[in-house]
Amino acid sequence: MASKKVLSIEIGSRLTRIAEVDYKVKNPKIYRTALLETPEGIMNDGLLKVTPEFAKELKAKILQSGMKSKQVIFTITSTKIASREIMIPKVKENRIAPLVAANASDYFPVDLSEYELAHLVLDTVRETVDTEKYKVMVLAVAKSMLESYEKLAKECGLTIAAIDYSGNSLYQIVKNDCGKGISMVVRIDEGSSMVTILEDGAMLMQR
């Protein structure tokens, strides 16, 4: 059966990166890529100012590059995405999100009605012989930021499959290549840099 493809789009302050890739497979393949200059004023630290002109240019670039998927994954880089590393009891996967949400006000002293929460299990930590906990990264993203990407997708005739944080995207790419020992991965972008520290493939810290 043919694999499902999606568009992967990251909009930077100067460049918009587009790729057509496999979706939800262990070793995704990249089929096509394209670059588009991001017009001045479109990007403000992760928040988009969607204009008809930019949507038209993005849609045209996708078509010109031979990409046919109508589903998109946006990757966001922003200093306004708050993150906290927490420890929670080792529970079933479907219990993690409710547990994180129940205690979110302890992690983020803001009006959470204006934010969406997401989480990533980083590692399993054994506290005692009989007790294990999850080390979890929790993210809080302003709904206004997510809505700006939803607006762009609609303008381009696309359906959002997911919205990801660039730190998680980077971690998913490098974790299998960083085996035994401690590794440091540095990403230097147009307006910011990100440092990820891993030990035996598990994330220790990201700043």
Short mmCIF file of C-alpha atoms in Angstrom, two decimals:
data_model
loop_
_atom_site.label_atom_id
_atom_site.label_comp_id
_atom_site.label_asym_id
_atom_site.label_seq_id
_atom_site.Cartn_x
_atom_site.Cartn_y
_atom_site.Cartn_z
CA MET A 1 0.00 0.00 0.00
CA ALA A 2 1.33 3.44 -0.93
CA SER A 3 2.47 5.58 1.99
CA LYS A 4 0.57 8.70 2.91
CA LYS A 5 2.35 11.98 2.13
CA VAL A 6 2.07 15.34 3.83
CA LEU A 7 3.56 18.77 3.37
CA SER A 8 6.01 19.84 6.06
CA ILE A 9 6.27 23.63 6.25
CA GLU A 10 8.42 25.82 8.49
CA ILE A 11 8.01 29.59 8.08
CA GLY A 12 11.09 31.49 9.18
CA SER A 13 11.66 35.23 9.35
CA ARG A 14 13.49 35.15 6.00
CA LEU A 15 12.83 31.77 4.40
CA THR A 16 9.88 29.40 4.22
CA ARG A 17 10.96 25.76 3.93
CA ILE A 18 8.61 23.27 2.28
CA ALA A 19 8.97 19.51 1.92
CA GLU A 20 6.72 16.66 0.85
CA VAL A 21 7.38 13.68 3.10
CA ASP A 22 5.94 10.36 4.27
CA TYR A 23 3.56 10.62 7.22
CA LYS A 24 3.51 8.32 10.24
CA VAL A 25 6.16 5.88 9.04
CA LYS A 26 9.27 4.76 10.91
CA ASN A 27 11.76 5.98 8.30
CA PRO A 28 10.06 8.80 6.38
CA LYS A 29 11.25 9.62 2.89
CA ILE A 30 11.57 13.15 1.52
CA TYR A 31 10.14 13.39 -2.00
CA ARG A 32 10.37 17.07 -2.90
CA THR A 33 11.62 20.28 -1.29
CA ALA A 34 11.25 23.98 -2.02
CA LEU A 35 12.28 27.35 -0.59
CA LEU A 36 10.28 30.56 -0.61
CA GLU A 37 11.36 33.98 0.63
CA THR A 38 9.19 35.02 3.57
CA PRO A 39 7.93 38.58 2.93
CA GLU A 40 8.88 41.16 5.53
CA GLY A 41 6.30 41.51 8.30
CA ILE A 42 4.75 38.05 7.83
CA MET A 43 6.55 36.37 10.74
CA ASN A 44 6.81 37.76 14.26
CA ASP A 45 8.41 35.25 16.62
CA GLY A 46 6.11 32.39 15.58
CA LEU A 47 2.97 34.49 15.06
CA LEU A 48 1.90 34.83 11.42
CA LYS A 49 0.38 37.86 9.80
CA VAL A 50 -1.43 36.08 7.00
CA THR A 51 -1.90 38.10 3.81
CA PRO A 52 -3.65 37.01 0.58
CA GLU A 53 -0.39 37.71 -1.29
CA PHE A 54 1.71 35.38 0.87
CA ALA A 55 -0.91 32.64 0.77
CA LYS A 56 -1.03 32.93 -3.02
CA GLU A 57 2.80 32.75 -3.28
CA LEU A 58 2.98 29.74 -0.97
CA LYS A 59 0.24 27.89 -2.84
CA ALA A 60 1.93 28.64 -6.18
CA LYS A 61 5.33 27.42 -4.93
CA ILE A 62 3.78 24.14 -3.74
CA LEU A 63 2.14 23.56 -7.11
CA GLN A 64 5.25 24.56 -9.09
CA SER A 65 7.30 22.07 -7.07
CA GLY A 66 4.99 19.18 -8.00
CA MET A 67 3.73 18.62 -4.46
CA LYS A 68 0.19 17.27 -4.47
CA SER A 69 -0.61 16.55 -0.82
CA LYS A 70 -3.41 18.63 0.70
CA GLN A 71 -2.43 17.88 4.30
CA VAL A 72 0.21 19.92 6.08
CA ILE A 73 2.32 19.79 9.23
CA PHE A 74 3.52 23.21 10.35
CA THR A 75 6.64 23.48 12.50
CA ILE A 76 6.83 26.55 14.74
CA THR A 77 9.94 28.21 16.15
CA SER A 78 9.13 30.81 18.80
CA THR A 79 10.51 32.15 22.06
CA LYS A 80 6.88 32.67 23.11
CA ILE A 81 6.22 28.93 23.40
CA ALA A 82 6.61 28.20 27.11
CA SER A 83 8.09 24.86 28.15
CA ARG A 84 8.54 23.05 31.46
CA GLU A 85 10.16 19.73 32.27
CA ILE A 86 8.17 17.82 34.90
CA MET A 87 8.04 14.43 36.58
CA ILE A 88 4.78 12.50 36.71
CA PRO A 89 3.86 8.96 37.83
CA LYS A 90 4.24 6.32 35.14
CA VAL A 91 0.67 5.96 33.92
CA LYS A 92 -1.01 4.64 30.79
CA GLU A 93 -0.49 6.78 27.69
CA ASN A 94 -4.11 7.94 27.57
CA ARG A 95 -3.82 9.24 31.15
CA ILE A 96 -0.82 11.51 30.56
CA ALA A 97 -2.65 14.43 28.90
CA PRO A 98 -5.40 14.65 31.60
CA LEU A 99 -2.75 14.47 34.32
CA VAL A 100 -0.72 17.26 32.71
CA ALA A 101 -3.82 19.41 32.19
CA ALA A 102 -4.95 18.96 35.80
CA ASN A 103 -1.71 20.45 37.09
CA ALA A 104 -0.98 22.91 34.27
CA SER A 105 -1.63 26.00 36.39
CA ASP A 106 1.30 24.95 38.59
CA TYR A 107 3.62 24.91 35.56
CA PHE A 108 2.38 28.04 33.79
CA PRO A 109 1.13 31.00 35.87
CA VAL A 110 -0.94 32.45 33.02
CA ASP A 111 -4.56 32.43 31.88
CA LEU A 112 -4.60 28.93 30.41
CA SER A 113 -7.89 29.55 28.61
CA GLU A 114 -5.79 31.40 26.03
CA TYR A 115 -3.31 28.54 25.54
CA GLU A 116 -3.18 25.02 24.15
CA LEU A 117 -1.09 22.41 25.94
CA ALA A 118 1.06 19.66 24.45
CA HIS A 119 3.47 17.17 25.97
CA LEU A 120 6.38 14.91 25.05
CA VAL A 121 7.61 12.00 27.17
CA LEU A 122 11.38 12.38 27.32
CA ASP A 123 12.45 9.45 29.46
CA THR A 124 11.48 6.89 32.10
CA VAL A 125 13.20 7.49 35.44
CA ARG A 126 13.48 4.81 38.14
CA GLU A 127 13.23 6.44 41.58
CA THR A 128 13.25 3.23 43.62
CA VAL A 129 13.32 -0.47 42.87
CA ASP A 130 9.53 -0.47 42.58
CA THR A 131 8.81 3.09 41.42
CA GLU A 132 9.19 4.60 37.96
CA LYS A 133 8.23 8.06 36.75
CA TYR A 134 8.02 9.79 33.39
CA LYS A 135 10.13 12.83 32.62
CA VAL A 136 7.83 14.96 30.47
CA MET A 137 8.25 18.19 28.56
CA VAL A 138 5.07 20.27 28.65
CA LEU A 139 4.48 23.07 26.14
CA ALA A 140 2.01 25.96 26.28
CA VAL A 141 1.22 27.68 22.98
CA ALA A 142 -0.99 30.74 22.58
CA LYS A 143 -4.21 29.94 20.74
CA SER A 144 -3.76 33.11 18.67
CA MET A 145 -0.50 31.67 17.30
CA LEU A 146 -2.15 28.38 16.32
CA GLU A 147 -5.09 30.22 14.78
CA SER A 148 -2.74 32.15 12.49
CA TYR A 149 -1.49 28.86 11.01
CA GLU A 150 -5.04 27.56 10.69
CA LYS A 151 -5.92 30.71 8.73
CA LEU A 152 -2.94 30.24 6.39
CA ALA A 153 -3.84 26.59 5.76
CA LYS A 154 -7.40 27.58 4.89
CA GLU A 155 -6.19 30.32 2.52
CA CYS A 156 -3.98 27.76 0.74
CA GLY A 157 -6.68 25.06 0.55
CA LEU A 158 -4.81 22.78 2.96
CA THR A 159 -5.87 20.69 5.94
CA ILE A 160 -3.70 20.69 9.06
CA ALA A 161 -2.54 17.20 10.06
CA ALA A 162 -0.47 18.52 12.98
CA ILE A 163 1.36 21.53 14.34
CA ASP A 164 4.75 20.79 15.87
CA TYR A 165 7.32 22.69 17.93
CA SER A 166 10.71 22.95 16.24
CA GLY A 167 12.44 21.61 19.35
CA ASN A 168 10.47 18.37 19.14
CA SER A 169 10.99 18.11 15.38
CA LEU A 170 14.74 18.40 15.90
CA TYR A 171 14.72 15.86 18.72
CA GLN A 172 12.79 13.29 16.66
CA ILE A 173 15.35 13.64 13.83
CA VAL A 174 18.52 13.31 15.91
CA LYS A 175 17.58 10.97 18.78
CA ASN A 176 18.34 7.77 16.84
CA ASP A 177 21.69 9.15 15.65
CA CYS A 178 22.81 10.07 19.15
CA GLY A 179 23.55 6.68 20.68
CA LYS A 180 25.61 5.98 23.76
CA GLY A 181 27.00 8.83 25.80
CA ILE A 182 26.22 12.52 25.88
CA SER A 183 25.69 14.48 22.66
CA MET A 184 25.03 18.15 21.95
CA VAL A 185 23.12 19.25 18.86
CA VAL A 186 23.17 22.94 17.91
CA ARG A 187 20.76 24.47 15.41
CA ILE A 188 21.57 27.99 14.22
CA ASP A 189 18.69 29.67 12.42
CA GLU A 190 17.96 33.11 10.97
CA GLY A 191 16.86 34.70 14.22
CA SER A 192 17.66 32.22 17.00
CA SER A 193 19.77 29.23 18.02
CA MET A 194 18.71 26.04 19.80
CA VAL A 195 20.91 23.72 21.86
CA THR A 196 19.76 20.16 22.61
CA ILE A 197 21.62 17.90 25.04
CA LEU A 198 20.97 14.15 24.82
CA GLU A 199 22.20 11.18 26.81
CA ASP A 200 21.86 7.71 25.27
CA GLY A 201 19.29 9.14 22.85
CA ALA A 202 17.11 10.71 25.59
CA MET A 203 16.78 14.49 25.83
CA LEU A 204 18.33 15.97 28.96
CA MET A 205 17.87 19.65 28.17
CA GLN A 206 16.85 21.99 25.37
CA ARG A 207 17.38 25.73 25.38
#
